[in-house]
Amino acid sequence: GAVVSQHPSRVICKSGTSVKIECRSLDFQATTMFWYRQFPKQSLMLMATSNEGSKATYEQGVEKDKFLINHASLTLSTLTVTSAHPEDSSFYICSAHTGQGAQETQYFGPGTRLLVL
Amino acid sequence: GQNIDQPTEMTATEGAIVQINCTYQTSGFNGLFWYQQHAGEAPTFLSYNVLDGLEEKGRFSSFLSRSKGYSYLLLKELQMKDSASYLCAVLRNTGGFKTIFGAGTRLFVKA
């Protein structure tokens, strides 16, 4: 099946630093990628929709200047958490949308666990 | 607005059958996903329903009724490894695709 990779899988950083997370679709092209955040024992919350070659669409309450998204190619999207703070500690997961009609699906990356000290 | 509801927790016995329901209200409905998520891991794809009816895939089946805004995931011959969270998610198309997740149902399978 299709594979989506995320790097890094785990990050520990000091408060105030920036962290970049990469999401790659390894064997298919994804015009749309999604970034989610998941806190413990909660469901996935959509942060933004990333479209190749255009600006990301952010969900209400998500600061676009803090969570920078770049979708440089059909196989790569990056999320940069700028000036990270302890409250940004979470599990960040990307997914890539592919297929059409009944064949549509989304494949998820393995996630990046961010801990801000 | 949009709303996705599913039970918070369910418990079932190994070897039994369990049905996890999901109701939704949304505009621009395109289809409905079911995902399985084990603790600390990313979700894995189980099914995607676009048309009304039941789709069977091994021990797992998924049903959709678009007119009723209702879906269920049916798990047969439960195994201990099926203990996980099951996420119902709606794919919306309102000028662009967006997937919105329900809160998930934590399934506990007991011996």
Short mmCIF file of C-alpha atoms in Angstrom, two decimals, chain A residues 32 34 36 38 41-44 46 49 59 91 93 97 101-102 104-111 113, chain B residues 2 30 33 35 37 39-45 48 50 87 91 97-104 106:
data_model
loop_
_atom_site.label_atom_id
_atom_site.label_comp_id
_atom_site.label_asym_id
_atom_site.label_seq_id
_atom_site.Cartn_x
_atom_site.Cartn_y
_atom_site.Cartn_z
CA THR A 32 -3.37 17.73 -0.90
CA PHE A 34 -3.23 17.60 5.85
CA TYR A 36 -3.21 17.26 12.38
CA GLN A 38 -3.43 15.12 18.66
CA LYS A 41 -6.60 10.65 24.70
CA GLN A 42 -8.12 13.10 22.24
CA SER A 43 -8.95 12.77 18.58
CA LEU A 44 -7.11 14.32 15.68
CA LEU A 46 -7.13 19.38 11.74
CA THR A 49 -4.76 21.82 4.57
CA GLU A 59 -8.39 26.02 10.57
CA PHE A 91 1.70 14.48 18.49
CA ILE A 93 0.51 13.79 12.18
CA HIS A 97 -4.97 12.53 0.06
CA GLY A 101 -14.39 8.73 -6.13
CA ALA A 102 -14.74 5.43 -4.33
CA GLU A 104 -10.29 8.10 -2.47
CA THR A 105 -8.33 7.63 0.66
CA GLN A 106 -5.91 9.27 3.00
CA TYR A 107 -2.69 7.74 4.19
CA PHE A 108 -1.17 8.89 7.43
CA GLY A 109 2.44 9.37 8.33
CA PRO A 110 3.72 7.71 11.52
CA GLY A 111 3.57 11.00 13.42
CA ARG A 113 6.08 13.54 18.89
CA GLN B 2 -20.70 20.11 11.36
CA ASN B 30 -18.09 13.36 -0.03
CA PHE B 33 -13.63 6.97 6.55
CA TYR B 35 -9.55 4.39 10.87
CA GLN B 37 -5.53 3.86 15.98
CA ALA B 39 -2.15 4.14 21.49
CA GLY B 40 0.87 6.21 20.52
CA GLU B 41 0.61 5.37 16.84
CA ALA B 42 -0.80 7.10 13.77
CA PRO B 43 -4.20 6.00 12.41
CA THR B 44 -4.37 3.21 9.86
CA PHE B 45 -6.95 3.12 7.07
CA TYR B 48 -13.94 4.49 2.86
CA VAL B 50 -19.04 6.83 -0.72
CA LEU B 87 -12.09 6.93 14.36
CA LEU B 91 -14.39 13.82 3.90
CA PHE B 97 -11.04 18.49 0.34
CA LYS B 98 -11.01 18.39 4.11
CA THR B 99 -11.31 15.44 6.49
CA ILE B 100 -12.87 16.01 9.90
CA PHE B 101 -12.56 13.38 12.62
CA GLY B 102 -14.95 12.32 15.34
CA ALA B 103 -13.65 11.93 18.88
CA GLY B 104 -13.10 8.20 18.40
CA ARG B 106 -12.09 3.23 22.44
#
